[in-house]
Amino acid sequence: MKKKDKLLTIGQFAAMHGINKKTLMWYDETGLFKPASINPENGYRCYSYHQSPVLETILLLRELDVSIGEIQRFIENRSAGSLKCLLEEKMKNLDQQITHLQAVRTLLGTYHRNMDTLLTMDLSEISIIEKKERCLVTVDIDKDTSFEQEVELITAETEKYHLGRLHKASYGSMLPVSSLQKGLFDDYSKLFIEIPFLAYETGLHTAPKGHYLRAFHKGDWDKIPKRYEEIFGYAEKHSLTLYGYSYEMGINETVIDRIEDYIVQIEIPILAPGFS
């Protein structure tokens, strides 16, 4: 115990806590953390082992981006209650940062898959894929909704969900299968926003889990009805029932300059013998 009462030099104390001694000098100058004593002969700062818990708390709070001012106020009124409140606030902020990073990671994964698809895809292929259930934010549109109105609707939703920037979500449009069956290939009824880690809320659209038909269309939008006719032909040939909505989403906007090179991914849920 007596050894713990021995004073340490600034270099020894800094090394013990894995920091630079200039950090301790700065903490002293700002009044945040003072040495236990100053050697009267040479003016060197000396620290006590018993100061370590306070310094470790300061270093933890700095790692959590707590400002010097906040830490000073805490140190001046240090208590279990004040530390508990401060840590709860910082844990909440950290959880928000983790959620943000998870969302960014999910979007990077989506972009990566899209690029992989672009490098390996056969534009003529129609395939069956399996998807998880997704909650989508949607806005209603019709034939009379102008592009400017669509932008306003999407912008309002991104602000509502605090997205900040458009790249934090995936976007697309929805076309009822019932309209497609009637040959109404431009009867888009909704725009959708897919937000990573969006919790279920009343009013959100649920894209069902299960099997989907996936196809791609490149270029002239006027030719997309032909692609849908090919999709319906494939479904009939393989005894597949299409239902719900067709979900359309562009997958190569980030790597093209010409609208003629635009590729839309089409996914439609299916019911069929052997699939559930």
PDB file of C-alpha atoms in Angstrom:
ATOM      1  CA  MET A   1       0.000   0.000   0.000  1.00  0.00           C
ATOM      2  CA  LYS A   2       2.871   2.344   0.826  1.00  0.00           C
ATOM      3  CA  LYS A   3       4.187   1.963  -2.734  1.00  0.00           C
ATOM      4  CA  LYS A   4       0.894   3.362  -4.041  1.00  0.00           C
ATOM      5  CA  ASP A   5       1.457   6.513  -1.999  1.00  0.00           C
ATOM      6  CA  LYS A   6       4.693   7.227  -3.849  1.00  0.00           C
ATOM      7  CA  LEU A   7       4.514  10.115  -6.325  1.00  0.00           C
ATOM      8  CA  LEU A   8       5.100   9.455 -10.011  1.00  0.00           C
ATOM      9  CA  THR A   9       6.746  11.691 -12.571  1.00  0.00           C
ATOM     10  CA  ILE A  10       4.630  13.056 -15.391  1.00  0.00           C
ATOM     11  CA  GLY A  11       6.331  10.628 -17.783  1.00  0.00           C
ATOM     12  CA  GLN A  12       5.662   7.630 -15.538  1.00  0.00           C
ATOM     13  CA  PHE A  13       2.038   8.620 -14.961  1.00  0.00           C
ATOM     14  CA  ALA A  14       1.432   9.253 -18.669  1.00  0.00           C
ATOM     15  CA  ALA A  15       3.003   5.916 -19.641  1.00  0.00           C
ATOM     16  CA  MET A  16       0.881   4.092 -17.079  1.00  0.00           C
ATOM     17  CA  HIS A  17      -2.271   5.428 -18.791  1.00  0.00           C
ATOM     18  CA  GLY A  18      -1.031   5.054 -22.369  1.00  0.00           C
ATOM     19  CA  ILE A  19      -1.053   8.771 -23.185  1.00  0.00           C
ATOM     20  CA  ASN A  20       1.459  11.455 -24.073  1.00  0.00           C
ATOM     21  CA  LYS A  21       2.730  13.588 -21.196  1.00  0.00           C
ATOM     22  CA  LYS A  22       1.783  16.663 -23.253  1.00  0.00           C
ATOM     23  CA  THR A  23      -1.832  15.619 -22.719  1.00  0.00           C
ATOM     24  CA  LEU A  24      -1.340  15.814 -18.953  1.00  0.00           C
ATOM     25  CA  MET A  25       0.360  19.188 -19.328  1.00  0.00           C
ATOM     26  CA  TRP A  26      -2.607  20.457 -21.354  1.00  0.00           C
ATOM     27  CA  TYR A  27      -5.121  19.096 -18.828  1.00  0.00           C
ATOM     28  CA  ASP A  28      -3.184  20.942 -16.116  1.00  0.00           C
ATOM     29  CA  GLU A  29      -3.118  24.202 -18.080  1.00  0.00           C
ATOM     30  CA  THR A  30      -6.865  24.060 -18.733  1.00  0.00           C
ATOM     31  CA  GLY A  31      -7.559  23.269 -15.086  1.00  0.00           C
ATOM     32  CA  LEU A  32      -9.195  19.959 -15.950  1.00  0.00           C
ATOM     33  CA  PHE A  33      -6.748  17.675 -14.152  1.00  0.00           C
ATOM     34  CA  LYS A  34      -4.058  19.015 -11.822  1.00  0.00           C
ATOM     35  CA  PRO A  35      -0.960  17.128 -10.622  1.00  0.00           C
ATOM     36  CA  ALA A  36      -0.841  16.010  -7.012  1.00  0.00           C
ATOM     37  CA  SER A  37       2.087  18.339  -6.415  1.00  0.00           C
ATOM     38  CA  ILE A  38       4.757  20.433  -8.089  1.00  0.00           C
ATOM     39  CA  ASN A  39       8.409  19.770  -7.208  1.00  0.00           C
ATOM     40  CA  PRO A  40       9.533  23.097  -5.670  1.00  0.00           C
ATOM     41  CA  GLU A  41      13.123  22.553  -6.793  1.00  0.00           C
ATOM     42  CA  ASN A  42      12.580  22.024 -10.510  1.00  0.00           C
ATOM     43  CA  GLY A  43       8.886  22.764 -11.108  1.00  0.00           C
ATOM     44  CA  TYR A  44       8.201  19.220 -12.372  1.00  0.00           C
ATOM     45  CA  ARG A  45       4.665  17.883 -12.086  1.00  0.00           C
ATOM     46  CA  CYS A  46       4.151  14.829  -9.882  1.00  0.00           C
ATOM     47  CA  TYR A  47       1.112  12.548  -9.779  1.00  0.00           C
ATOM     48  CA  SER A  48      -0.331  10.129  -7.291  1.00  0.00           C
ATOM     49  CA  TYR A  49      -1.452   6.603  -8.147  1.00  0.00           C
ATOM     50  CA  HIS A  50      -4.748   7.446  -6.449  1.00  0.00           C
ATOM     51  CA  GLN A  51      -5.463  10.017  -9.177  1.00  0.00           C
ATOM     52  CA  SER A  52      -5.684   7.251 -11.771  1.00  0.00           C
ATOM     53  CA  PRO A  53      -9.454   6.584 -11.533  1.00  0.00           C
ATOM     54  CA  VAL A  54     -10.228  10.260 -12.165  1.00  0.00           C
ATOM     55  CA  LEU A  55      -7.879  10.405 -15.148  1.00  0.00           C
ATOM     56  CA  GLU A  56      -9.305   7.179 -16.594  1.00  0.00           C
ATOM     57  CA  THR A  57     -12.797   8.653 -16.313  1.00  0.00           C
ATOM     58  CA  ILE A  58     -11.639  11.787 -18.147  1.00  0.00           C
ATOM     59  CA  LEU A  59      -9.995   9.695 -20.875  1.00  0.00           C
ATOM     60  CA  LEU A  60     -13.161   7.606 -21.261  1.00  0.00           C
ATOM     61  CA  LEU A  61     -15.315  10.713 -21.600  1.00  0.00           C
ATOM     62  CA  ARG A  62     -12.908  12.226 -24.124  1.00  0.00           C
ATOM     63  CA  GLU A  63     -13.101   9.002 -26.136  1.00  0.00           C
ATOM     64  CA  LEU A  64     -16.872   9.500 -26.152  1.00  0.00           C
ATOM     65  CA  ASP A  65     -16.338  13.021 -27.551  1.00  0.00           C
ATOM     66  CA  VAL A  66     -17.470  14.737 -24.360  1.00  0.00           C
ATOM     67  CA  SER A  67     -16.262  18.330 -24.477  1.00  0.00           C
ATOM     68  CA  ILE A  68     -13.675  19.677 -22.051  1.00  0.00           C
ATOM     69  CA  GLY A  69     -16.314  22.040 -20.674  1.00  0.00           C
ATOM     70  CA  GLU A  70     -18.723  19.187 -19.944  1.00  0.00           C
ATOM     71  CA  ILE A  71     -15.988  17.170 -18.269  1.00  0.00           C
ATOM     72  CA  GLN A  72     -14.931  20.135 -16.145  1.00  0.00           C
ATOM     73  CA  ARG A  73     -18.489  20.633 -14.927  1.00  0.00           C
ATOM     74  CA  PHE A  74     -18.715  16.941 -14.100  1.00  0.00           C
ATOM     75  CA  ILE A  75     -15.375  16.928 -12.254  1.00  0.00           C
ATOM     76  CA  GLU A  76     -16.438  19.939 -10.181  1.00  0.00           C
ATOM     77  CA  ASN A  77     -19.644  18.156  -9.125  1.00  0.00           C
ATOM     78  CA  ARG A  78     -18.516  14.549  -9.334  1.00  0.00           C
ATOM     79  CA  SER A  79     -21.002  11.963  -8.039  1.00  0.00           C
ATOM     80  CA  ALA A  80     -22.380   8.574  -8.943  1.00  0.00           C
ATOM     81  CA  GLY A  81     -25.636  10.172 -10.055  1.00  0.00           C
ATOM     82  CA  SER A  82     -24.027  12.763 -12.334  1.00  0.00           C
ATOM     83  CA  LEU A  83     -21.740  10.166 -13.917  1.00  0.00           C
ATOM     84  CA  LYS A  84     -24.687   7.819 -14.454  1.00  0.00           C
ATOM     85  CA  CYS A  85     -26.658  10.544 -16.266  1.00  0.00           C
ATOM     86  CA  LEU A  86     -23.673  11.558 -18.362  1.00  0.00           C
ATOM     87  CA  LEU A  87     -22.912   7.980 -19.376  1.00  0.00           C
ATOM     88  CA  GLU A  88     -26.573   7.286 -20.220  1.00  0.00           C
ATOM     89  CA  GLU A  89     -26.584  10.272 -22.564  1.00  0.00           C
ATOM     90  CA  LYS A  90     -23.361   9.191 -24.243  1.00  0.00           C
ATOM     91  CA  MET A  91     -24.520   5.561 -24.550  1.00  0.00           C
ATOM     92  CA  LYS A  92     -27.647   6.811 -26.317  1.00  0.00           C
ATOM     93  CA  ASN A  93     -25.489   8.846 -28.715  1.00  0.00           C
ATOM     94  CA  LEU A  94     -23.231   5.847 -29.276  1.00  0.00           C
ATOM     95  CA  ASP A  95     -26.217   3.613 -30.035  1.00  0.00           C
ATOM     96  CA  GLN A  96     -27.346   6.163 -32.640  1.00  0.00           C
ATOM     97  CA  GLN A  97     -23.888   6.159 -34.208  1.00  0.00           C
ATOM     98  CA  ILE A  98     -23.860   2.349 -34.279  1.00  0.00           C
ATOM     99  CA  THR A  99     -27.275   2.295 -35.963  1.00  0.00           C
ATOM    100  CA  HIS A 100     -26.046   4.844 -38.511  1.00  0.00           C
ATOM    101  CA  LEU A 101     -22.926   2.811 -39.275  1.00  0.00           C
ATOM    102  CA  GLN A 102     -24.998  -0.370 -39.599  1.00  0.00           C
ATOM    103  CA  ALA A 103     -27.268   1.432 -42.052  1.00  0.00           C
ATOM    104  CA  VAL A 104     -24.279   2.661 -44.053  1.00  0.00           C
ATOM    105  CA  ARG A 105     -22.867  -0.886 -44.058  1.00  0.00           C
ATOM    106  CA  THR A 106     -26.168  -2.244 -45.342  1.00  0.00           C
ATOM    107  CA  LEU A 107     -26.269   0.338 -48.140  1.00  0.00           C
ATOM    108  CA  LEU A 108     -22.688  -0.422 -49.106  1.00  0.00           C
ATOM    109  CA  GLY A 109     -23.698  -4.075 -49.298  1.00  0.00           C
ATOM    110  CA  THR A 110     -26.604  -3.147 -51.578  1.00  0.00           C
ATOM    111  CA  TYR A 111     -24.342  -1.103 -53.860  1.00  0.00           C
ATOM    112  CA  HIS A 112     -21.790  -3.922 -53.899  1.00  0.00           C
ATOM    113  CA  ARG A 113     -24.437  -6.495 -54.860  1.00  0.00           C
ATOM    114  CA  ASN A 114     -25.711  -4.184 -57.594  1.00  0.00           C
ATOM    115  CA  MET A 115     -22.221  -3.813 -59.028  1.00  0.00           C
ATOM    116  CA  ASP A 116     -21.700  -7.574 -58.870  1.00  0.00           C
ATOM    117  CA  THR A 117     -25.023  -8.038 -60.642  1.00  0.00           C
ATOM    118  CA  LEU A 118     -24.003  -5.586 -63.340  1.00  0.00           C
ATOM    119  CA  LEU A 119     -20.767  -7.473 -63.948  1.00  0.00           C
ATOM    120  CA  THR A 120     -22.378 -10.913 -64.137  1.00  0.00           C
ATOM    121  CA  MET A 121     -25.941 -10.327 -65.283  1.00  0.00           C
ATOM    122  CA  ASP A 122     -27.652 -11.605 -68.400  1.00  0.00           C
ATOM    123  CA  LEU A 123     -30.177  -8.919 -69.319  1.00  0.00           C
ATOM    124  CA  SER A 124     -32.341 -11.462 -71.105  1.00  0.00           C
ATOM    125  CA  GLU A 125     -32.574 -13.767 -68.075  1.00  0.00           C
ATOM    126  CA  ILE A 126     -35.657 -14.094 -65.875  1.00  0.00           C
ATOM    127  CA  SER A 127     -34.922 -15.805 -62.573  1.00  0.00           C
ATOM    128  CA  ILE A 128     -36.561 -16.819 -59.317  1.00  0.00           C
ATOM    129  CA  ILE A 129     -35.053 -15.392 -56.143  1.00  0.00           C
ATOM    130  CA  GLU A 130     -35.934 -15.445 -52.453  1.00  0.00           C
ATOM    131  CA  LYS A 131     -36.287 -12.280 -50.389  1.00  0.00           C
ATOM    132  CA  LYS A 132     -36.887 -11.408 -46.751  1.00  0.00           C
ATOM    133  CA  GLU A 133     -39.853  -9.340 -45.612  1.00  0.00           C
ATOM    134  CA  ARG A 134     -39.173  -5.603 -45.896  1.00  0.00           C
ATOM    135  CA  CYS A 135     -40.916  -2.540 -44.489  1.00  0.00           C
ATOM    136  CA  LEU A 136     -41.068   0.277 -47.029  1.00  0.00           C
ATOM    137  CA  VAL A 137     -42.000   3.923 -46.719  1.00  0.00           C
ATOM    138  CA  THR A 138     -44.348   4.744 -49.601  1.00  0.00           C
ATOM    139  CA  VAL A 139     -46.002   7.787 -51.132  1.00  0.00           C
ATOM    140  CA  ASP A 140     -49.038   7.608 -53.392  1.00  0.00           C
ATOM    141  CA  ILE A 141     -48.791   8.833 -56.984  1.00  0.00           C
ATOM    142  CA  ASP A 142     -50.828   8.597 -60.171  1.00  0.00           C
ATOM    143  CA  LYS A 143     -50.500   9.475 -63.832  1.00  0.00           C
ATOM    144  CA  ASP A 144     -51.072  13.150 -63.081  1.00  0.00           C
ATOM    145  CA  THR A 145     -48.284  13.399 -60.485  1.00  0.00           C
ATOM    146  CA  SER A 146     -45.539  15.547 -61.968  1.00  0.00           C
ATOM    147  CA  PHE A 147     -41.843  14.823 -61.503  1.00  0.00           C
ATOM    148  CA  GLU A 148     -41.555  17.962 -59.360  1.00  0.00           C
ATOM    149  CA  GLN A 149     -44.354  16.702 -57.094  1.00  0.00           C
ATOM    150  CA  GLU A 150     -42.667  13.303 -56.809  1.00  0.00           C
ATOM    151  CA  VAL A 151     -39.438  14.990 -55.708  1.00  0.00           C
ATOM    152  CA  GLU A 152     -41.342  17.011 -53.101  1.00  0.00           C
ATOM    153  CA  LEU A 153     -43.067  13.889 -51.766  1.00  0.00           C
ATOM    154  CA  ILE A 154     -39.802  11.934 -51.481  1.00  0.00           C
ATOM    155  CA  THR A 155     -38.011  14.892 -49.896  1.00  0.00           C
ATOM    156  CA  ALA A 156     -40.752  15.220 -47.275  1.00  0.00           C
ATOM    157  CA  GLU A 157     -40.399  11.552 -46.338  1.00  0.00           C
ATOM    158  CA  THR A 158     -36.608  11.694 -46.137  1.00  0.00           C
ATOM    159  CA  GLU A 159     -36.931  14.648 -43.757  1.00  0.00           C
ATOM    160  CA  LYS A 160     -39.578  12.821 -41.718  1.00  0.00           C
ATOM    161  CA  TYR A 161     -37.242   9.880 -41.165  1.00  0.00           C
ATOM    162  CA  HIS A 162     -34.187  12.118 -40.641  1.00  0.00           C
ATOM    163  CA  LEU A 163     -32.252  10.572 -43.529  1.00  0.00           C
ATOM    164  CA  GLY A 164     -30.272  13.730 -44.159  1.00  0.00           C
ATOM    165  CA  ARG A 165     -29.047  12.696 -47.603  1.00  0.00           C
ATOM    166  CA  LEU A 166     -30.667  10.651 -50.351  1.00  0.00           C
ATOM    167  CA  HIS A 167     -27.876   8.065 -50.476  1.00  0.00           C
ATOM    168  CA  LYS A 168     -28.897   6.744 -47.050  1.00  0.00           C
ATOM    169  CA  ALA A 169     -31.798   4.794 -48.572  1.00  0.00           C
ATOM    170  CA  SER A 170     -32.845   2.930 -51.715  1.00  0.00           C
ATOM    171  CA  TYR A 171     -35.669   4.221 -53.897  1.00  0.00           C
ATOM    172  CA  GLY A 172     -38.025   2.790 -56.462  1.00  0.00           C
ATOM    173  CA  SER A 173     -41.562   2.648 -57.823  1.00  0.00           C
ATOM    174  CA  MET A 174     -44.446   0.205 -57.472  1.00  0.00           C
ATOM    175  CA  LEU A 175     -46.888  -0.996 -60.094  1.00  0.00           C
ATOM    176  CA  PRO A 176     -49.910  -3.158 -59.129  1.00  0.00           C
ATOM    177  CA  VAL A 177     -49.853  -6.593 -60.717  1.00  0.00           C
ATOM    178  CA  SER A 178     -53.595  -6.166 -61.362  1.00  0.00           C
ATOM    179  CA  SER A 179     -52.790  -3.158 -63.570  1.00  0.00           C
ATOM    180  CA  LEU A 180     -50.096  -5.071 -65.432  1.00  0.00           C
ATOM    181  CA  GLN A 181     -52.559  -7.876 -66.116  1.00  0.00           C
ATOM    182  CA  LYS A 182     -54.846  -5.307 -67.737  1.00  0.00           C
ATOM    183  CA  GLY A 183     -52.037  -3.974 -69.902  1.00  0.00           C
ATOM    184  CA  LEU A 184     -51.749  -0.744 -67.896  1.00  0.00           C
ATOM    185  CA  PHE A 185     -47.959  -0.614 -67.907  1.00  0.00           C
ATOM    186  CA  ASP A 186     -47.710   2.994 -66.762  1.00  0.00           C
ATOM    187  CA  ASP A 187     -50.193   2.740 -63.879  1.00  0.00           C
ATOM    188  CA  TYR A 188     -47.612   3.428 -61.157  1.00  0.00           C
ATOM    189  CA  SER A 189     -49.405   3.889 -57.830  1.00  0.00           C
ATOM    190  CA  LYS A 190     -46.567   4.366 -55.323  1.00  0.00           C
ATOM    191  CA  LEU A 191     -42.965   5.396 -54.885  1.00  0.00           C
ATOM    192  CA  PHE A 192     -41.067   3.527 -52.195  1.00  0.00           C
ATOM    193  CA  ILE A 193     -38.121   4.235 -49.930  1.00  0.00           C
ATOM    194  CA  GLU A 194     -36.258   1.316 -48.378  1.00  0.00           C
ATOM    195  CA  ILE A 195     -34.538   2.506 -45.192  1.00  0.00           C
ATOM    196  CA  PRO A 196     -32.076   0.126 -43.504  1.00  0.00           C
ATOM    197  CA  PHE A 197     -33.114  -1.011 -40.007  1.00  0.00           C
ATOM    198  CA  LEU A 198     -36.509   0.671 -40.265  1.00  0.00           C
ATOM    199  CA  ALA A 199     -38.705  -0.669 -37.455  1.00  0.00           C
ATOM    200  CA  TYR A 200     -42.284  -1.616 -38.268  1.00  0.00           C
ATOM    201  CA  GLU A 201     -44.754   1.230 -37.920  1.00  0.00           C
ATOM    202  CA  THR A 202     -48.426   1.535 -38.733  1.00  0.00           C
ATOM    203  CA  GLY A 203     -48.850   2.849 -42.243  1.00  0.00           C
ATOM    204  CA  LEU A 204     -45.720   1.306 -43.717  1.00  0.00           C
ATOM    205  CA  HIS A 205     -45.959  -1.010 -46.707  1.00  0.00           C
ATOM    206  CA  THR A 206     -44.794  -4.585 -46.182  1.00  0.00           C
ATOM    207  CA  ALA A 207     -43.092  -6.233 -49.133  1.00  0.00           C
ATOM    208  CA  PRO A 208     -43.730  -9.930 -48.414  1.00  0.00           C
ATOM    209  CA  LYS A 209     -41.038 -12.491 -47.819  1.00  0.00           C
ATOM    210  CA  GLY A 210     -40.822 -15.392 -50.208  1.00  0.00           C
ATOM    211  CA  HIS A 211     -40.029 -15.996 -53.854  1.00  0.00           C
ATOM    212  CA  TYR A 212     -39.962 -13.329 -56.543  1.00  0.00           C
ATOM    213  CA  LEU A 213     -39.515 -13.237 -60.288  1.00  0.00           C
ATOM    214  CA  ARG A 214     -36.567 -10.994 -61.124  1.00  0.00           C
ATOM    215  CA  ALA A 215     -35.855  -9.468 -64.510  1.00  0.00           C
ATOM    216  CA  PHE A 216     -34.017  -6.450 -65.876  1.00  0.00           C
ATOM    217  CA  HIS A 217     -34.764  -3.831 -68.484  1.00  0.00           C
ATOM    218  CA  LYS A 218     -32.206  -1.536 -70.085  1.00  0.00           C
ATOM    219  CA  GLY A 219     -32.749   1.633 -72.020  1.00  0.00           C
ATOM    220  CA  ASP A 220     -35.863   3.000 -73.657  1.00  0.00           C
ATOM    221  CA  TRP A 221     -38.741   3.144 -71.172  1.00  0.00           C
ATOM    222  CA  ASP A 222     -41.259   2.766 -73.977  1.00  0.00           C
ATOM    223  CA  LYS A 223     -40.077  -0.832 -74.399  1.00  0.00           C
ATOM    224  CA  ILE A 224     -40.690  -1.889 -70.795  1.00  0.00           C
ATOM    225  CA  PRO A 225     -44.198  -3.229 -71.634  1.00  0.00           C
ATOM    226  CA  LYS A 226     -42.500  -5.801 -73.876  1.00  0.00           C
ATOM    227  CA  ARG A 227     -40.349  -6.871 -70.945  1.00  0.00           C
ATOM    228  CA  TYR A 228     -43.412  -7.294 -68.760  1.00  0.00           C
ATOM    229  CA  GLU A 229     -45.041  -9.409 -71.479  1.00  0.00           C
ATOM    230  CA  GLU A 230     -41.950 -11.644 -71.397  1.00  0.00           C
ATOM    231  CA  ILE A 231     -42.229 -11.876 -67.601  1.00  0.00           C
ATOM    232  CA  PHE A 232     -45.891 -12.891 -67.794  1.00  0.00           C
ATOM    233  CA  GLY A 233     -45.046 -15.416 -70.490  1.00  0.00           C
ATOM    234  CA  TYR A 234     -42.362 -16.928 -68.250  1.00  0.00           C
ATOM    235  CA  ALA A 235     -44.801 -17.077 -65.311  1.00  0.00           C
ATOM    236  CA  GLU A 236     -47.461 -18.824 -67.420  1.00  0.00           C
ATOM    237  CA  LYS A 237     -44.962 -21.316 -68.801  1.00  0.00           C
ATOM    238  CA  HIS A 238     -43.821 -22.272 -65.299  1.00  0.00           C
ATOM    239  CA  SER A 239     -47.293 -22.153 -63.663  1.00  0.00           C
ATOM    240  CA  LEU A 240     -46.392 -19.190 -61.462  1.00  0.00           C
ATOM    241  CA  THR A 241     -48.952 -16.762 -60.067  1.00  0.00           C
ATOM    242  CA  LEU A 242     -47.851 -13.148 -59.780  1.00  0.00           C
ATOM    243  CA  TYR A 243     -49.435 -11.038 -57.052  1.00  0.00           C
ATOM    244  CA  GLY A 244     -49.159  -7.789 -55.140  1.00  0.00           C
ATOM    245  CA  TYR A 245     -46.861  -5.228 -56.748  1.00  0.00           C
ATOM    246  CA  SER A 246     -44.004  -5.078 -59.179  1.00  0.00           C
ATOM    247  CA  TYR A 247     -41.096  -3.343 -57.443  1.00  0.00           C
ATOM    248  CA  GLU A 248     -38.893  -1.415 -59.866  1.00  0.00           C
ATOM    249  CA  MET A 249     -35.532   0.034 -58.860  1.00  0.00           C
ATOM    250  CA  GLY A 250     -32.616   1.456 -60.829  1.00  0.00           C
ATOM    251  CA  ILE A 251     -29.356  -0.329 -60.068  1.00  0.00           C
ATOM    252  CA  ASN A 252     -26.682   1.510 -62.047  1.00  0.00           C
ATOM    253  CA  GLU A 253     -27.298   5.267 -61.669  1.00  0.00           C
ATOM    254  CA  THR A 254     -23.923   5.736 -59.986  1.00  0.00           C
ATOM    255  CA  VAL A 255     -21.896   4.390 -62.928  1.00  0.00           C
ATOM    256  CA  ILE A 256     -23.645   5.753 -66.033  1.00  0.00           C
ATOM    257  CA  ASP A 257     -23.866   9.108 -67.796  1.00  0.00           C
ATOM    258  CA  ARG A 258     -26.512   8.332 -70.418  1.00  0.00           C
ATOM    259  CA  ILE A 259     -30.164   7.526 -69.740  1.00  0.00           C
ATOM    260  CA  GLU A 260     -29.919   4.957 -72.546  1.00  0.00           C
ATOM    261  CA  ASP A 261     -27.705   2.860 -70.284  1.00  0.00           C
ATOM    262  CA  TYR A 262     -30.105   2.958 -67.339  1.00  0.00           C
ATOM    263  CA  ILE A 263     -31.003  -0.509 -66.000  1.00  0.00           C
ATOM    264  CA  VAL A 264     -34.134  -1.091 -63.965  1.00  0.00           C
ATOM    265  CA  GLN A 265     -34.501  -4.185 -61.804  1.00  0.00           C
ATOM    266  CA  ILE A 266     -38.009  -5.656 -61.712  1.00  0.00           C
ATOM    267  CA  GLU A 267     -39.086  -7.939 -58.851  1.00  0.00           C
ATOM    268  CA  ILE A 268     -42.581  -9.414 -58.486  1.00  0.00           C
ATOM    269  CA  PRO A 269     -43.745 -11.810 -55.726  1.00  0.00           C
ATOM    270  CA  ILE A 270     -44.955 -15.218 -56.931  1.00  0.00           C
ATOM    271  CA  LEU A 271     -47.076 -18.109 -55.797  1.00  0.00           C
ATOM    272  CA  ALA A 272     -46.343 -21.477 -57.311  1.00  0.00           C
ATOM    273  CA  PRO A 273     -46.411 -25.231 -56.562  1.00  0.00           C
ATOM    274  CA  GLY A 274     -43.338 -26.064 -54.491  1.00  0.00           C
ATOM    275  CA  PHE A 275     -42.852 -22.454 -53.341  1.00  0.00           C
ATOM    276  CA  SER A 276     -44.150 -20.912 -50.142  1.00  0.00           C
TER     277      SER A 276
END
